[in-house]
XYZ file of C-alpha atoms in Angstrom:
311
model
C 21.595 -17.778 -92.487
C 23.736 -20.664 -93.753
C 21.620 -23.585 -93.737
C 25.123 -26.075 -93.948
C 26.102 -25.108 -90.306
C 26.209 -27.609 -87.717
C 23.540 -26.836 -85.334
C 23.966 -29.243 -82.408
C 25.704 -27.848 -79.454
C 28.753 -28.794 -77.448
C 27.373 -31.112 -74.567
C 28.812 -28.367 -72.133
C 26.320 -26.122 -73.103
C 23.356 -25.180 -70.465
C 20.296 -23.875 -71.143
C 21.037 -20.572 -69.846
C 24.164 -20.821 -72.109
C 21.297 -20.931 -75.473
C 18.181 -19.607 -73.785
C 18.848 -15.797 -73.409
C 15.510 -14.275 -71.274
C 15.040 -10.482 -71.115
C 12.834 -8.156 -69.216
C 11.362 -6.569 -72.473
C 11.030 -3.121 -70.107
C 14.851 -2.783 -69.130
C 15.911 -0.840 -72.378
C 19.649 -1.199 -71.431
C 19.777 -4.623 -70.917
C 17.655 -5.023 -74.470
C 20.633 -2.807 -75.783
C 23.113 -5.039 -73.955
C 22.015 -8.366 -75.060
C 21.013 -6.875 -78.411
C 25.228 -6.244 -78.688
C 26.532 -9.285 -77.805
C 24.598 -11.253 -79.604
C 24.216 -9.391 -82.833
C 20.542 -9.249 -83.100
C 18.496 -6.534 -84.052
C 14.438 -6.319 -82.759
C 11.858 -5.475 -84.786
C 9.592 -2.715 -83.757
C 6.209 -3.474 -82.728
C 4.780 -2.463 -85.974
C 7.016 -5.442 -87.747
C 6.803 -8.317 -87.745
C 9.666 -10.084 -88.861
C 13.139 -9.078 -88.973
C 16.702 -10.640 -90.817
C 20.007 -10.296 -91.047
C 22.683 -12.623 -92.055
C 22.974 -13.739 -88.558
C 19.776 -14.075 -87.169
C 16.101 -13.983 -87.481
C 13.614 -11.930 -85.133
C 9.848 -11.905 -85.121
C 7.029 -10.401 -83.328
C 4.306 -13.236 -81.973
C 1.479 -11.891 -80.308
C -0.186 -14.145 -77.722
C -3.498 -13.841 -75.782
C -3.127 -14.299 -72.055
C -5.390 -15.039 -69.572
C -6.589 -11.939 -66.614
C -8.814 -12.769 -63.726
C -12.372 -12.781 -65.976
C -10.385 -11.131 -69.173
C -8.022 -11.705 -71.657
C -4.709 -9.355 -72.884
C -2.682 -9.326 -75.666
C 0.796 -9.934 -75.241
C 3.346 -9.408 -77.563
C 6.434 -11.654 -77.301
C 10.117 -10.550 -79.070
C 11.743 -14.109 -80.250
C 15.150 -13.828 -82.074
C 17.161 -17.068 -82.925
C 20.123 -18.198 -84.364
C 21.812 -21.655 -84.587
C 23.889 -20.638 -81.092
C 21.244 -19.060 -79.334
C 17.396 -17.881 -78.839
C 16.520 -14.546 -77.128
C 13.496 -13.811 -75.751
C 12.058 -10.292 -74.680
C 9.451 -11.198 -72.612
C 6.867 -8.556 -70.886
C 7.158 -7.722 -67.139
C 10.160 -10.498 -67.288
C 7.919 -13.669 -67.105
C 5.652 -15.053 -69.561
C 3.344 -18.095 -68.342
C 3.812 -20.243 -71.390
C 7.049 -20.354 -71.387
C 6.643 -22.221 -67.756
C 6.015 -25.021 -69.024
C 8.279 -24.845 -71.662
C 11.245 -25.142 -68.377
C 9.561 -28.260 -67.061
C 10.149 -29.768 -70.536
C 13.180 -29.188 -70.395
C 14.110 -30.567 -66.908
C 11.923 -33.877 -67.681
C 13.487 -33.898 -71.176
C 17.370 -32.682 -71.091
C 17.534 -33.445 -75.004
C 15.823 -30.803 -76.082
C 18.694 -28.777 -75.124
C 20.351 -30.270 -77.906
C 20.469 -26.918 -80.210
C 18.590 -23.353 -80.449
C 16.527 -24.451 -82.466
C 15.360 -27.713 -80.840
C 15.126 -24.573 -77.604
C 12.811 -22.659 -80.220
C 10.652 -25.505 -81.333
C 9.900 -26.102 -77.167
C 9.454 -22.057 -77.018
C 6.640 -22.150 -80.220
C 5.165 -25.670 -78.265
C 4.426 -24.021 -75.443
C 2.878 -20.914 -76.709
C 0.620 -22.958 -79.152
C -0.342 -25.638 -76.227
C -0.962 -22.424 -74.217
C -3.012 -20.774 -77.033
C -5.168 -24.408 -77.199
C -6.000 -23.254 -73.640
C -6.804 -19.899 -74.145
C -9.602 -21.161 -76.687
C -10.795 -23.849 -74.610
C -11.235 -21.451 -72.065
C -13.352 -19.255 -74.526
C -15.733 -22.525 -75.542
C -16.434 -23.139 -71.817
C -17.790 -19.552 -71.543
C -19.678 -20.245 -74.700
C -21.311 -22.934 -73.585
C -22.127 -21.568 -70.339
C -23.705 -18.702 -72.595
C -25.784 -21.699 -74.745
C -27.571 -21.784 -71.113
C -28.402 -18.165 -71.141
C -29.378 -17.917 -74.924
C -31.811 -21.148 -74.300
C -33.348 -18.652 -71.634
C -33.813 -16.141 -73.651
C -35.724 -17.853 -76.203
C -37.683 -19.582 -73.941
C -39.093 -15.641 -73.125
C -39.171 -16.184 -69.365
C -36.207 -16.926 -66.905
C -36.067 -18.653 -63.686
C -38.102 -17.015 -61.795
C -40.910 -16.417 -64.163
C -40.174 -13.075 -64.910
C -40.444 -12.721 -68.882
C -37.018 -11.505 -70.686
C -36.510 -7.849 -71.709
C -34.991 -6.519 -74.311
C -32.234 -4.914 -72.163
C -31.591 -8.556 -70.820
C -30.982 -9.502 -74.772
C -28.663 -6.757 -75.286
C -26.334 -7.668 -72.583
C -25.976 -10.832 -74.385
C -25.578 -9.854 -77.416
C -22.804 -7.139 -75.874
C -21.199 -10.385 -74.038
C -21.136 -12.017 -77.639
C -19.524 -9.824 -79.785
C -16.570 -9.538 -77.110
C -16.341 -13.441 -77.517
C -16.357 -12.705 -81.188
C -13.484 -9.772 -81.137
C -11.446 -11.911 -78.717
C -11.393 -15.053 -80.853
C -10.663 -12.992 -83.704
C -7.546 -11.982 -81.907
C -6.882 -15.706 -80.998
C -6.828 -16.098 -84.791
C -4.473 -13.439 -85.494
C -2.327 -14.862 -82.707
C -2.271 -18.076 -84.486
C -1.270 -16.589 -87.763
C 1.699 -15.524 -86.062
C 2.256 -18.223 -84.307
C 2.430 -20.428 -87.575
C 5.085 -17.501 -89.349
C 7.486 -18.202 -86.606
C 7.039 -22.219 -86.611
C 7.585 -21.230 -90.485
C 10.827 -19.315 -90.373
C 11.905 -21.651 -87.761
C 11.562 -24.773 -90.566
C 13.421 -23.142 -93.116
C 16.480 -22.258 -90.736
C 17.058 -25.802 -89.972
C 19.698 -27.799 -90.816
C 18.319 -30.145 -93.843
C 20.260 -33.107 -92.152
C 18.178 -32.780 -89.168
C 15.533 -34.927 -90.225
C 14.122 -35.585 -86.798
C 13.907 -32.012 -85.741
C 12.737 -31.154 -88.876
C 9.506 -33.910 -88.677
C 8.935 -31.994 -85.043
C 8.598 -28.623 -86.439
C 5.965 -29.978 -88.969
C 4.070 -31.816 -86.453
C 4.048 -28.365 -84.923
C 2.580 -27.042 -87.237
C 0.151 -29.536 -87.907
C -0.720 -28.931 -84.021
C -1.120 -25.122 -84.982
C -3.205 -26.028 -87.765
C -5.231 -27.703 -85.082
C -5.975 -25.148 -82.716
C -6.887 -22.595 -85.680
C -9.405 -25.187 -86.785
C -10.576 -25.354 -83.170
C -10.731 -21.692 -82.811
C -12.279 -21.184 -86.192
C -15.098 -23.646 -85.175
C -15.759 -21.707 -82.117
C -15.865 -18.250 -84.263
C -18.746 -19.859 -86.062
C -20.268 -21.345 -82.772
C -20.086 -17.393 -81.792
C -21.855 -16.195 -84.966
C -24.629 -18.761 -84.789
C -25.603 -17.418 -81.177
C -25.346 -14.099 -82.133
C -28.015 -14.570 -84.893
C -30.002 -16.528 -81.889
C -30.384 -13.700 -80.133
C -30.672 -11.276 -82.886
C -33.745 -13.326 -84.063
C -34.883 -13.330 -80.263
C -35.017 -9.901 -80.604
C -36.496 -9.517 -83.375
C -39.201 -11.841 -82.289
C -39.566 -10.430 -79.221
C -39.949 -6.630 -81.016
C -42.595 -8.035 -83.091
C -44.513 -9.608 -80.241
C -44.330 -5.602 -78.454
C -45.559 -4.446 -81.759
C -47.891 -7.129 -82.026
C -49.531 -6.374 -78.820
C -49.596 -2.535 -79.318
C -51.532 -2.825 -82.704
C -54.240 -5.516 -80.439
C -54.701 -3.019 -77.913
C -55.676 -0.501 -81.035
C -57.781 -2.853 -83.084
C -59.638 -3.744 -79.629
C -60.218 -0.179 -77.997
C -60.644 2.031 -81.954
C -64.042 0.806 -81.985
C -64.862 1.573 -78.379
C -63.635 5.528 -79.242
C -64.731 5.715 -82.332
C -68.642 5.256 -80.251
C -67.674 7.608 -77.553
C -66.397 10.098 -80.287
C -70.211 9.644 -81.595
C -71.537 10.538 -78.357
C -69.523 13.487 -77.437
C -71.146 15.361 -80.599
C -72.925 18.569 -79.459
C -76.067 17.240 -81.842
C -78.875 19.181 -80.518
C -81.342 15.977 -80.674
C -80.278 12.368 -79.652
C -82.523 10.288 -79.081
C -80.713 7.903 -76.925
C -80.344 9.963 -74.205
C -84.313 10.435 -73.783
C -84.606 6.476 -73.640
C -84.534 4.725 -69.679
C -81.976 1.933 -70.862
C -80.156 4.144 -73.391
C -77.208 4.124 -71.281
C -76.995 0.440 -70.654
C -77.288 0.342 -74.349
C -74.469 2.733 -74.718
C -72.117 0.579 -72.632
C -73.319 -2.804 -74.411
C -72.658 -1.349 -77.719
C -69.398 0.024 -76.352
C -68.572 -3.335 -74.998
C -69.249 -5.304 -78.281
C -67.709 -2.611 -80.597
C -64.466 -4.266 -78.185
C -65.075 -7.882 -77.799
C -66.028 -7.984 -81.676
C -62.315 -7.677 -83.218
C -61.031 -9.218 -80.339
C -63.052 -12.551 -81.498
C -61.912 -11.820 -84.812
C -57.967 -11.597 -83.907
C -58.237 -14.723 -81.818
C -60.075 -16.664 -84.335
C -57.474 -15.616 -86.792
C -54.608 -16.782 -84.527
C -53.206 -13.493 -83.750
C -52.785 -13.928 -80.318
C -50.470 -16.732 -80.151
């Protein structure tokens, strides 16, 4: 694109004059608009697309769902006379409040580009949402995890390891989604990118707002890169929760066999067909029997307390 142009507009241009919206699902009014404006889409396995004319990029975006999140992908192509926009189902939220900015602010009407620097704002601001939105559930989740450790929850009963897996299940979907977030950013940025290098170079102003853009992209990354690591850290809580609490099961299953080895190991004495044993001739020799039995228990159970074991 030639980067000399002029790209303010005349003052009789509208928005709806610069801002072209399209239902990304009607194919013939994609093929329309795609004609009389000379822009080409990318398919959704591109990402960006030129031509002398025009550039056209592919921005995914993460979008809130009742208690989930989808992945949206948005179809921006701009020029320095107009921005398209394929959007899915014919409304995208973020660009909401992109409209009220422009009704409280009528300058940034002022060229396409200014249009696609308010398009990018709004899907960033929208994106710092989206990840705010995830760090609430995380922390809600900090709750949970605290239980866990603890070993027992509210009501006393003591945590199982099915309880630990759900959480650990609830995790790494935090984990995939904010990985998405990321990706989401990176295109995010591209566009902001492209859009700064399509600018007229006398447009100083617009120019400093694209880069503060950016910075503000930079931002959320950070923010959502932060809360990637916050995700990580709980998942190796619970994964040492588990292990801990695996240990304590094994723990307690080789107690029970030091304690009650003994104990068999004296009843395996006694059910030997020897032909004389002298212990069953004797008046006490079964009180004797179950004392012996008794201490052949209590003795390594002394002996694993003593040593701590049972903590």
């Amino acid at each position: 694109m030639n980067n000399n142009i002029i790209t303010t507009l005349s003052p009789a241009a509208t928005l709806e004059d610069i801002w072209i919206r399209v239902d990304a699902e009607n194919k013939a009014e994609v093929a329309r608009i795609a004609a009389k404006y000379k822009v080409e889409f990318p398919a959704s396995s591109e990402g960006v697309f030129e031509d002398h004319d025009s550039v056209c990029l592919n921005i995914t975006h993460m979008m809130p769902e009742a208690q989930d999140f989808r992945r949206e992908t948005i179809v921006i192509a701009f020029s320095d006379k107009v921005v398209v926009t394929l959007e899915p189902k014919g409304h995208f939220a973020p660009f909401d409040k992109a409209l009220a900015r422009f009704k409280r602010h009528p300058g940034l009407v002022q060229s396409s580009y200014s249009i696609m620097r308010t398009l990018l704002q709004a899907m960033n601001d929208a994106a710092a949402e989206t990840i705010d939105m995830i760090s609430q559930a995380l922390e809600t989740m900090n709750d949970q995890i605290g239980v866990i450790t603890s070993g027992l929850d509210s009501s006393g009963r003591e945590i199982g390891v099915s309880d630990i897996n759900d959480t650990m299940i609830e995790l790494n979907e935090k984990e995939e989604l904010i990985s998405r977030c990321l990706e989401c950013q990176l295109s995010l940025a591209r566009a902001a990118r492209y859009l700064r290098m399509e600018i007229n170079g006398s447009d100083h102003e617009l120019k400093n707002m694209v880069e503060t853009l950016l910075s503000d992209m930079d931002g959320v990354k950070q923010h959502a890169s932060f809360e990637h690591e916050k995700v990580r850290y709980l998942q190796q809580s619970v994964m040492t929760s588990l292990n801990v609490k695996q240990n304590q099961i094994v723990k307690v299953f080789t107690i029970i066999t030091a304690v009650f080895l003994p104990p068999t190991l004296v009843a395996t004495f006694y059910g030997m067909n020897f032909a004389v044993m002298p212990e069953l001739t004797w008046k006490h020799g079964f009180t004797a029997t179950i004392i012996q039995t008794l201490l052949a228990a209590l003795l390594p159970l002394l002996y694993i307390k003593k040593k701590g074991w049972l903590r």
